[in-house]
Structure formats: C-alpha cells, structure tokens
GROMACS .gro file of C-alpha atoms in nm:
model
  357
    1UNK     CA    1  -1.727   3.491   7.213
    2UNK     CA    2  -2.013   3.424   6.953
    3UNK     CA    3  -1.946   3.281   6.612
    4UNK     CA    4  -1.846   3.563   6.371
    5UNK     CA    5  -2.053   3.591   6.055
    6UNK     CA    6  -1.929   3.795   5.746
    7UNK     CA    7  -2.143   3.887   5.447
    8UNK     CA    8  -1.992   4.048   5.133
    9UNK     CA    9  -2.229   4.190   4.904
   10UNK     CA   10  -2.132   4.253   4.534
   11UNK     CA   11  -2.305   4.378   4.225
   12UNK     CA   12  -2.060   4.297   3.928
   13UNK     CA   13  -2.101   4.368   3.565
   14UNK     CA   14  -1.812   4.125   3.477
   15UNK     CA   15  -1.548   3.907   3.653
   16UNK     CA   16  -1.257   4.143   3.764
   17UNK     CA   17  -1.028   4.239   4.032
   18UNK     CA   18  -1.298   4.323   4.282
   19UNK     CA   19  -1.460   3.984   4.232
   20UNK     CA   20  -1.131   3.829   4.296
   21UNK     CA   21  -1.070   4.017   4.614
   22UNK     CA   22  -1.410   3.932   4.736
   23UNK     CA   23  -1.367   3.552   4.664
   24UNK     CA   24  -0.998   3.552   4.797
   25UNK     CA   25  -1.133   3.691   5.145
   26UNK     CA   26  -1.427   3.441   5.138
   27UNK     CA   27  -1.206   3.139   5.065
   28UNK     CA   28  -0.959   3.254   5.360
   29UNK     CA   29  -1.245   3.294   5.601
   30UNK     CA   30  -1.385   2.948   5.525
   31UNK     CA   31  -1.059   2.787   5.575
   32UNK     CA   32  -1.040   2.946   5.901
   33UNK     CA   33  -1.381   2.829   6.010
   34UNK     CA   34  -1.550   3.159   5.985
   35UNK     CA   35  -1.896   3.181   5.857
   36UNK     CA   36  -1.861   3.368   5.538
   37UNK     CA   37  -2.118   3.446   5.280
   38UNK     CA   38  -2.110   3.621   4.925
   39UNK     CA   39  -2.415   3.769   4.797
   40UNK     CA   40  -2.435   3.827   4.402
   41UNK     CA   41  -2.688   3.928   4.154
   42UNK     CA   42  -2.862   3.644   3.964
   43UNK     CA   43  -2.738   3.766   3.629
   44UNK     CA   44  -2.378   3.703   3.722
   45UNK     CA   45  -2.414   3.419   3.973
   46UNK     CA   46  -2.336   3.120   3.737
   47UNK     CA   47  -2.048   3.323   3.582
   48UNK     CA   48  -1.901   3.386   3.934
   49UNK     CA   49  -1.922   3.023   4.040
   50UNK     CA   50  -1.778   2.890   3.711
   51UNK     CA   51  -1.501   3.153   3.704
   52UNK     CA   52  -1.366   3.066   4.051
   53UNK     CA   53  -1.451   2.697   4.017
   54UNK     CA   54  -1.664   2.705   4.313
   55UNK     CA   55  -1.807   2.367   4.415
   56UNK     CA   56  -1.965   2.428   4.746
   57UNK     CA   57  -2.218   2.698   4.671
   58UNK     CA   58  -2.443   2.706   4.977
   59UNK     CA   59  -2.253   3.016   5.111
   60UNK     CA   60  -2.282   3.193   4.765
   61UNK     CA   61  -2.632   3.361   4.772
   62UNK     CA   62  -2.806   3.464   4.468
   63UNK     CA   63  -3.043   3.776   4.461
   64UNK     CA   64  -3.274   3.915   4.198
   65UNK     CA   65  -3.168   4.187   3.963
   66UNK     CA   66  -3.370   4.498   3.922
   67UNK     CA   67  -3.412   4.861   3.998
   68UNK     CA   68  -3.255   5.012   4.323
   69UNK     CA   69  -3.578   4.950   4.524
   70UNK     CA   70  -3.586   4.593   4.428
   71UNK     CA   71  -3.216   4.532   4.502
   72UNK     CA   72  -3.242   4.722   4.835
   73UNK     CA   73  -3.529   4.487   4.904
   74UNK     CA   74  -3.329   4.176   4.816
   75UNK     CA   75  -3.054   4.309   5.030
   76UNK     CA   76  -3.268   4.348   5.337
   77UNK     CA   77  -3.399   3.988   5.302
   78UNK     CA   78  -3.059   3.849   5.292
   79UNK     CA   79  -2.945   4.050   5.597
   80UNK     CA   80  -3.255   3.942   5.786
   81UNK     CA   81  -3.188   3.582   5.694
   82UNK     CA   82  -2.805   3.566   5.779
   83UNK     CA   83  -2.798   3.823   6.061
   84UNK     CA   84  -2.425   3.905   5.986
   85UNK     CA   85  -2.192   4.071   6.223
   86UNK     CA   86  -2.000   4.230   5.943
   87UNK     CA   87  -2.113   4.335   5.605
   88UNK     CA   88  -1.848   4.438   5.340
   89UNK     CA   89  -1.924   4.614   5.025
   90UNK     CA   90  -1.696   4.702   4.739
   91UNK     CA   91  -1.864   4.976   4.536
   92UNK     CA   92  -2.063   5.285   4.556
   93UNK     CA   93  -2.413   5.142   4.464
   94UNK     CA   94  -2.426   4.849   4.688
   95UNK     CA   95  -2.269   5.044   4.977
   96UNK     CA   96  -2.553   5.302   4.961
   97UNK     CA   97  -2.822   5.040   4.931
   98UNK     CA   98  -2.689   4.844   5.223
   99UNK     CA   99  -2.673   5.172   5.423
  100UNK     CA  100  -3.051   5.215   5.353
  101UNK     CA  101  -3.129   4.880   5.503
  102UNK     CA  102  -3.220   4.806   5.872
  103UNK     CA  103  -2.900   4.687   6.007
  104UNK     CA  104  -2.716   4.739   6.328
  105UNK     CA  105  -2.395   4.554   6.272
  106UNK     CA  106  -2.045   4.670   6.120
  107UNK     CA  107  -2.051   4.802   5.760
  108UNK     CA  108  -1.696   4.809   5.593
  109UNK     CA  109  -1.661   4.970   5.251
  110UNK     CA  110  -1.362   4.884   5.060
  111UNK     CA  111  -1.269   5.168   4.804
  112UNK     CA  112  -1.069   5.000   4.507
  113UNK     CA  113  -1.009   5.313   4.292
  114UNK     CA  114  -1.116   5.664   4.269
  115UNK     CA  115  -1.488   5.672   4.134
  116UNK     CA  116  -1.569   5.840   3.807
  117UNK     CA  117  -1.882   6.018   3.930
  118UNK     CA  118  -2.135   6.000   3.649
  119UNK     CA  119  -2.377   6.087   3.935
  120UNK     CA  120  -2.259   6.344   4.173
  121UNK     CA  121  -2.239   6.254   4.542
  122UNK     CA  122  -2.528   6.440   4.712
  123UNK     CA  123  -2.524   6.589   5.056
  124UNK     CA  124  -2.782   6.345   5.165
  125UNK     CA  125  -2.564   6.053   5.056
  126UNK     CA  126  -2.278   6.170   5.242
  127UNK     CA  127  -2.480   6.209   5.544
  128UNK     CA  128  -2.616   5.855   5.516
  129UNK     CA  129  -2.285   5.698   5.449
  130UNK     CA  130  -2.126   5.893   5.734
  131UNK     CA  131  -2.355   5.730   5.977
  132UNK     CA  132  -2.378   5.396   5.825
  133UNK     CA  133  -2.027   5.305   5.712
  134UNK     CA  134  -1.800   5.217   6.015
  135UNK     CA  135  -1.468   5.197   5.840
  136UNK     CA  136  -1.369   5.289   5.478
  137UNK     CA  137  -1.071   5.053   5.342
  138UNK     CA  138  -0.843   5.201   5.075
  139UNK     CA  139  -0.631   4.971   4.861
  140UNK     CA  140  -0.352   5.217   4.876
  141UNK     CA  141  -0.222   5.495   5.078
  142UNK     CA  142  -0.241   5.750   4.790
  143UNK     CA  143  -0.624   5.653   4.762
  144UNK     CA  144  -0.692   5.694   5.131
  145UNK     CA  145  -0.516   6.030   5.153
  146UNK     CA  146  -0.605   6.203   4.845
  147UNK     CA  147  -0.946   6.058   4.777
  148UNK     CA  148  -1.130   5.945   5.083
  149UNK     CA  149  -0.985   6.183   5.329
  150UNK     CA  150  -0.926   6.503   5.098
  151UNK     CA  151  -1.194   6.458   4.824
  152UNK     CA  152  -1.473   6.266   5.011
  153UNK     CA  153  -1.402   6.433   5.344
  154UNK     CA  154  -1.408   6.107   5.536
  155UNK     CA  155  -1.258   6.155   5.894
  156UNK     CA  156  -0.908   6.003   5.882
  157UNK     CA  157  -0.986   5.781   6.202
  158UNK     CA  158  -1.252   5.603   5.971
  159UNK     CA  159  -1.009   5.507   5.701
  160UNK     CA  160  -0.735   5.253   5.691
  161UNK     CA  161  -0.511   5.096   5.409
  162UNK     CA  162  -0.518   4.724   5.316
  163UNK     CA  163  -0.336   4.652   5.001
  164UNK     CA  164  -0.493   4.391   4.766
  165UNK     CA  165  -0.320   4.043   4.749
  166UNK     CA  166  -0.339   3.756   4.518
  167UNK     CA  167  -0.217   3.395   4.521
  168UNK     CA  168   0.056   3.272   4.294
  169UNK     CA  169  -0.142   3.052   4.049
  170UNK     CA  170   0.124   2.960   3.796
  171UNK     CA  171   0.514   2.864   3.810
  172UNK     CA  172   0.764   3.140   3.827
  173UNK     CA  173   0.939   3.224   3.498
  174UNK     CA  174   1.244   3.012   3.431
  175UNK     CA  175   1.580   3.141   3.514
  176UNK     CA  176   1.697   3.044   3.169
  177UNK     CA  177   1.414   3.265   3.009
  178UNK     CA  178   1.548   3.464   2.710
  179UNK     CA  179   1.398   3.789   2.584
  180UNK     CA  180   1.180   3.760   2.288
  181UNK     CA  181   1.051   4.117   2.237
  182UNK     CA  182   0.707   3.960   2.296
  183UNK     CA  183   0.453   4.150   2.512
  184UNK     CA  184   0.097   4.103   2.613
  185UNK     CA  185  -0.208   4.291   2.758
  186UNK     CA  186  -0.470   4.099   2.961
  187UNK     CA  187  -0.763   4.302   3.058
  188UNK     CA  188  -1.135   4.393   2.975
  189UNK     CA  189  -1.147   4.577   2.643
  190UNK     CA  190  -1.299   4.881   2.787
  191UNK     CA  191  -1.222   5.253   2.758
  192UNK     CA  192  -1.073   5.250   3.108
  193UNK     CA  193  -0.797   4.993   3.007
  194UNK     CA  194  -0.668   5.249   2.739
  195UNK     CA  195  -0.559   4.998   2.476
  196UNK     CA  196  -0.658   5.258   2.211
  197UNK     CA  197  -0.375   5.474   2.366
  198UNK     CA  198  -0.133   5.203   2.332
  199UNK     CA  199  -0.209   5.113   1.972
  200UNK     CA  200  -0.187   5.493   1.869
  201UNK     CA  201   0.148   5.530   2.038
  202UNK     CA  202   0.287   5.204   1.865
  203UNK     CA  203   0.155   5.342   1.541
  204UNK     CA  204   0.386   5.644   1.571
  205UNK     CA  205   0.697   5.457   1.646
  206UNK     CA  206   0.976   5.413   1.411
  207UNK     CA  207   0.954   5.121   1.161
  208UNK     CA  208   1.271   4.977   1.306
  209UNK     CA  209   1.117   4.931   1.648
  210UNK     CA  210   0.787   4.814   1.534
  211UNK     CA  211   0.928   4.540   1.316
  212UNK     CA  212   1.100   4.401   1.617
  213UNK     CA  213   0.803   4.355   1.856
  214UNK     CA  214   0.496   4.138   1.889
  215UNK     CA  215   0.194   4.214   2.120
  216UNK     CA  216  -0.095   3.973   2.207
  217UNK     CA  217  -0.395   4.112   2.348
  218UNK     CA  218  -0.621   3.895   2.552
  219UNK     CA  219  -0.971   3.998   2.665
  220UNK     CA  220  -1.332   4.099   2.567
  221UNK     CA  221  -1.552   4.397   2.623
  222UNK     CA  222  -1.742   4.663   2.466
  223UNK     CA  223  -1.439   4.822   2.284
  224UNK     CA  224  -1.326   4.498   2.122
  225UNK     CA  225  -1.467   4.569   1.758
  226UNK     CA  226  -1.346   4.937   1.778
  227UNK     CA  227  -0.986   4.827   1.892
  228UNK     CA  228  -0.967   4.565   1.615
  229UNK     CA  229  -1.073   4.831   1.370
  230UNK     CA  230  -0.819   5.075   1.506
  231UNK     CA  231  -0.540   4.821   1.487
  232UNK     CA  232  -0.623   4.751   1.108
  233UNK     CA  233  -0.641   5.137   1.031
  234UNK     CA  234  -0.306   5.186   1.175
  235UNK     CA  235  -0.160   4.885   0.988
  236UNK     CA  236  -0.076   4.707   1.317
  237UNK     CA  237  -0.220   4.370   1.241
  238UNK     CA  238   0.129   4.196   1.178
  239UNK     CA  239   0.228   4.319   1.525
  240UNK     CA  240  -0.084   4.309   1.732
  241UNK     CA  241  -0.301   3.990   1.766
  242UNK     CA  242  -0.640   3.970   1.952
  243UNK     CA  243  -0.724   3.660   2.156
  244UNK     CA  244  -1.033   3.547   2.365
  245UNK     CA  245  -1.048   3.647   2.744
  246UNK     CA  246  -0.840   3.405   2.967
  247UNK     CA  247  -0.873   3.301   3.344
  248UNK     CA  248  -0.514   3.190   3.390
  249UNK     CA  249  -0.368   3.527   3.374
  250UNK     CA  250  -0.048   3.451   3.549
  251UNK     CA  251   0.023   3.143   3.336
  252UNK     CA  252  -0.033   3.338   3.024
  253UNK     CA  253   0.178   3.637   3.138
  254UNK     CA  254   0.483   3.419   3.231
  255UNK     CA  255   0.527   3.339   2.855
  256UNK     CA  256   0.599   3.701   2.777
  257UNK     CA  257   0.871   3.954   2.847
  258UNK     CA  258   0.634   4.221   2.997
  259UNK     CA  259   0.271   4.280   3.054
  260UNK     CA  260   0.151   4.613   2.921
  261UNK     CA  261  -0.108   4.826   3.113
  262UNK     CA  262  -0.185   5.163   2.937
  263UNK     CA  263  -0.489   5.219   3.165
  264UNK     CA  264  -0.656   5.559   3.200
  265UNK     CA  265  -0.735   5.484   3.570
  266UNK     CA  266  -0.678   5.219   3.804
  267UNK     CA  267  -0.682   5.130   4.177
  268UNK     CA  268  -0.444   4.846   4.264
  269UNK     CA  269  -0.456   4.626   3.951
  270UNK     CA  270  -0.445   4.264   4.044
  271UNK     CA  271  -0.343   4.164   3.693
  272UNK     CA  272  -0.028   4.361   3.768
  273UNK     CA  273   0.035   4.163   4.073
  274UNK     CA  274  -0.047   3.828   3.911
  275UNK     CA  275   0.217   3.899   3.639
  276UNK     CA  276   0.476   4.018   3.892
  277UNK     CA  277   0.414   3.705   4.095
  278UNK     CA  278   0.549   3.480   3.809
  279UNK     CA  279   0.841   3.713   3.714
  280UNK     CA  280   0.688   3.908   3.428
  281UNK     CA  281   0.744   4.271   3.493
  282UNK     CA  282   0.480   4.523   3.414
  283UNK     CA  283   0.495   4.851   3.197
  284UNK     CA  284   0.213   5.072   3.312
  285UNK     CA  285   0.085   5.425   3.324
  286UNK     CA  286   0.125   5.608   3.640
  287UNK     CA  287  -0.246   5.563   3.766
  288UNK     CA  288  -0.383   5.487   4.092
  289UNK     CA  289  -0.118   5.373   4.332
  290UNK     CA  290   0.111   5.238   4.079
  291UNK     CA  291   0.405   5.455   4.195
  292UNK     CA  292   0.361   5.312   4.551
  293UNK     CA  293   0.463   4.970   4.393
  294UNK     CA  294   0.645   5.006   4.061
  295UNK     CA  295   0.983   5.180   4.069
  296UNK     CA  296   1.087   5.265   3.720
  297UNK     CA  297   1.362   5.031   3.577
  298UNK     CA  298   1.379   4.851   3.915
  299UNK     CA  299   1.084   4.628   3.937
  300UNK     CA  300   0.898   4.741   3.632
  301UNK     CA  301   0.841   5.055   3.424
  302UNK     CA  302   0.631   5.348   3.462
  303UNK     CA  303   0.508   5.503   3.131
  304UNK     CA  304   0.461   5.889   3.129
  305UNK     CA  305   0.632   6.190   3.005
  306UNK     CA  306   0.979   6.072   3.112
  307UNK     CA  307   0.941   5.746   2.970
  308UNK     CA  308   0.717   5.708   2.656
  309UNK     CA  309   0.605   5.372   2.514
  310UNK     CA  310   0.844   5.426   2.228
  311UNK     CA  311   1.129   5.460   2.475
  312UNK     CA  312   1.032   5.161   2.661
  313UNK     CA  313   1.022   4.938   2.358
  314UNK     CA  314   1.340   5.096   2.224
  315UNK     CA  315   1.521   5.014   2.558
  316UNK     CA  316   1.384   4.672   2.538
  317UNK     CA  317   1.488   4.595   2.186
  318UNK     CA  318   1.828   4.729   2.255
  319UNK     CA  319   1.887   4.569   2.603
  320UNK     CA  320   1.935   4.895   2.783
  321UNK     CA  321   1.857   4.762   3.118
  322UNK     CA  322   1.926   4.454   3.347
  323UNK     CA  323   1.610   4.237   3.261
  324UNK     CA  324   1.678   3.955   3.506
  325UNK     CA  325   1.735   4.202   3.787
  326UNK     CA  326   1.396   4.362   3.711
  327UNK     CA  327   1.238   4.012   3.709
  328UNK     CA  328   1.375   3.926   4.037
  329UNK     CA  329   1.281   4.267   4.192
  330UNK     CA  330   0.919   4.218   4.058
  331UNK     CA  331   0.903   3.870   4.230
  332UNK     CA  332   1.048   4.013   4.554
  333UNK     CA  333   0.803   4.288   4.554
  334UNK     CA  334   0.509   4.055   4.534
  335UNK     CA  335   0.629   3.812   4.791
  336UNK     CA  336   0.700   4.072   5.058
  337UNK     CA  337   0.382   4.275   5.019
  338UNK     CA  338   0.121   4.146   4.813
  339UNK     CA  339   0.037   3.770   4.923
  340UNK     CA  340  -0.345   3.679   4.918
  341UNK     CA  341  -0.309   3.546   5.272
  342UNK     CA  342  -0.158   3.858   5.422
  343UNK     CA  343  -0.447   4.073   5.278
  344UNK     CA  344  -0.722   3.834   5.395
  345UNK     CA  345  -0.555   3.807   5.730
  346UNK     CA  346  -0.566   4.180   5.778
  347UNK     CA  347  -0.944   4.175   5.695
  348UNK     CA  348  -1.007   3.911   5.945
  349UNK     CA  349  -0.834   4.112   6.207
  350UNK     CA  350  -1.027   4.411   6.118
  351UNK     CA  351  -1.356   4.217   6.119
  352UNK     CA  352  -1.281   4.087   6.478
  353UNK     CA  353  -1.180   4.423   6.620
  354UNK     CA  354  -1.498   4.589   6.506
  355UNK     CA  355  -1.753   4.323   6.567
  356UNK     CA  356  -1.626   4.241   6.917
  357UNK     CA  357  -1.535   4.580   7.051
   0.00000   0.00000   0.00000
C-alpha cells in the first residue's frame, strides 16, 4: 500500500474555527505518520504559524495572494509538486478553484456552515462541483440534510456527517466554583456574531437585572468601533467591558459563569465546544446545529422565543436552575462526542477509504 498524502488548502481572512479544524486534522495525521500538508495564502501564513505555535513549517506551504486566476495557478503548482492522494477544502472559493485544476485524486469538501451566497451558485458551478468533489462532509446532520441534500441538491450518497472536535486546552472549572453573575463573549467582532443584538437586548432589561451582571467581550473585527459606540449609547459601559482578542479561549471561559453567543448564523462553533470542555456552559441562539448539541437547561441554554436574554439572566441571578448539574452535563457532552482525536480519526478513515478503494 502506497504512502498516503493529504493536502488541505485554505484561504482564510482570519484565524477562526475552520483554521483550527484544519490544523487539528493536520497535527493528528503527522502524529500518525501520514504525509500531511496545509497550503495557505501568503498574507495569512505568518499569522497562522504564530497562532498555532507551529515550529516545523516544512509542511505548511505558502502561496501567493491575487485574483482567482492567480490563485488557481498557485493551487495547480502545489498540486503538481506534492501529487496528493487527497485534497480537502473548507470553503466555496478554494473548493471551486481546486475543481478547476488538473487533478485526478480525491477531493473532499467540508461544509462548515450554510453559506450566505452573495454570488449565486450557477448551473455551471454545480456541474463542475458535481464532477470534481467526491464527498461533501457536513459538520452536523442538520447541515447535511437541510442544506447539502435539500438546498444544494447533492446526492445523499456523496454526503456524510463528521462533527467538529477540539482538544481540551485548559483545566476544568473547579468543583468549588461559585456563581459570580459574570459572563463572557469570545469571538470575532463581526455582524455574524450578533453582539449588537446582545447589547440591545441587555439595554431593554429591568435595572434590577442589569445592575447584577458583568459581561466581558474579547475579540477584534470590523464591528469593534461600532459595538463600543453602541455600548456607550445604550449606557452599558458599567456592565460591558471590551478586551483584546485571545488565543486561549478555554482558559478565559473557565473564569466565567457562562459563554454568551448571540450569533446570527453558525455551523458547529468551536468556541462553544472549547467552553463546554472546561465546564463553562453556553447560552446561544438556535442557529446552525446548536439544537443537536445543546439541550435547554440541561447542558446549556438556547436563547429564542421561549427563552429570551432577559429571562436567561433573570434565571441566573435568581438561581432558578441547577448550575452544577448543567456544568457536569456540558463536560460530559464534550467528552462523549467532540474530542479532537475522534474527529481527526474519522477523517483519516475517510481518506483511506476513498484513496485506496
């Protein structure tokens, strides 16, 4: 049996969940003596290497930024040089550009979330991807059924589900932890993450609830200034504090009662899993596959019509649920289903099945 070569191609705008998944898979493959490579655009290469503390960079390949024609040319050069058995892409642009390259191996596309199609998918694109993508991996059953199969019309036998997984990167919260009514949000400060929604909802809360909570927001992004201005406009500066972006999400989250995620849309958010791994439950909008993982008042809280942000904070302040039980259930959910090694092992099994059959 010949040596397996796997190439992941990413084209990130920042360091988020997709990049973490790609690096987690890469690290697992390297540890299991698989030839693994990640190709990344030159403008993000240094940030990627620094973010994940990569010391051995010979398998992290830098390619030039540019228009789609330049990038496709760069992809072709990398493919020609490495001759991978498997190429894995994680987003629409690099998926299509790889599909336009001369390549006879296996192409796997991981669909992390439902795409907001600023540019509609054409019949030609569907035809190309239908021929050039061997398997579509969805990060949840909901995404696979409702988006890939029903919306994008991908044959069911060309789709599978592999949930994202992460490693526990900090200690589990102490059993002696006491509720402080302190909460955090850790995310990119973008429209997607919905922090403007959270601020507006907090502003509507009764004063008796507002005065009893503190919220720390960690992150940076194109909405940073507007969010700070909104917080000031709504007189929330005593309650809400902004902090710089952090890499140690789990460690930061472990110091708070709950992680707040008012996102407008998500796939399977890794920040949620990181928080749960250390015993900090998550309060999150019912987006993406959240309801496959979070059961309201069992291992976290789903915020929506039946449980508003005000009701969530009011219940917290007045101890209307068993916090220690929710903490334990959050930890158990992570340990049973969302370990990084379990995710990466499923990908390796898939690579071998497709490459060797």
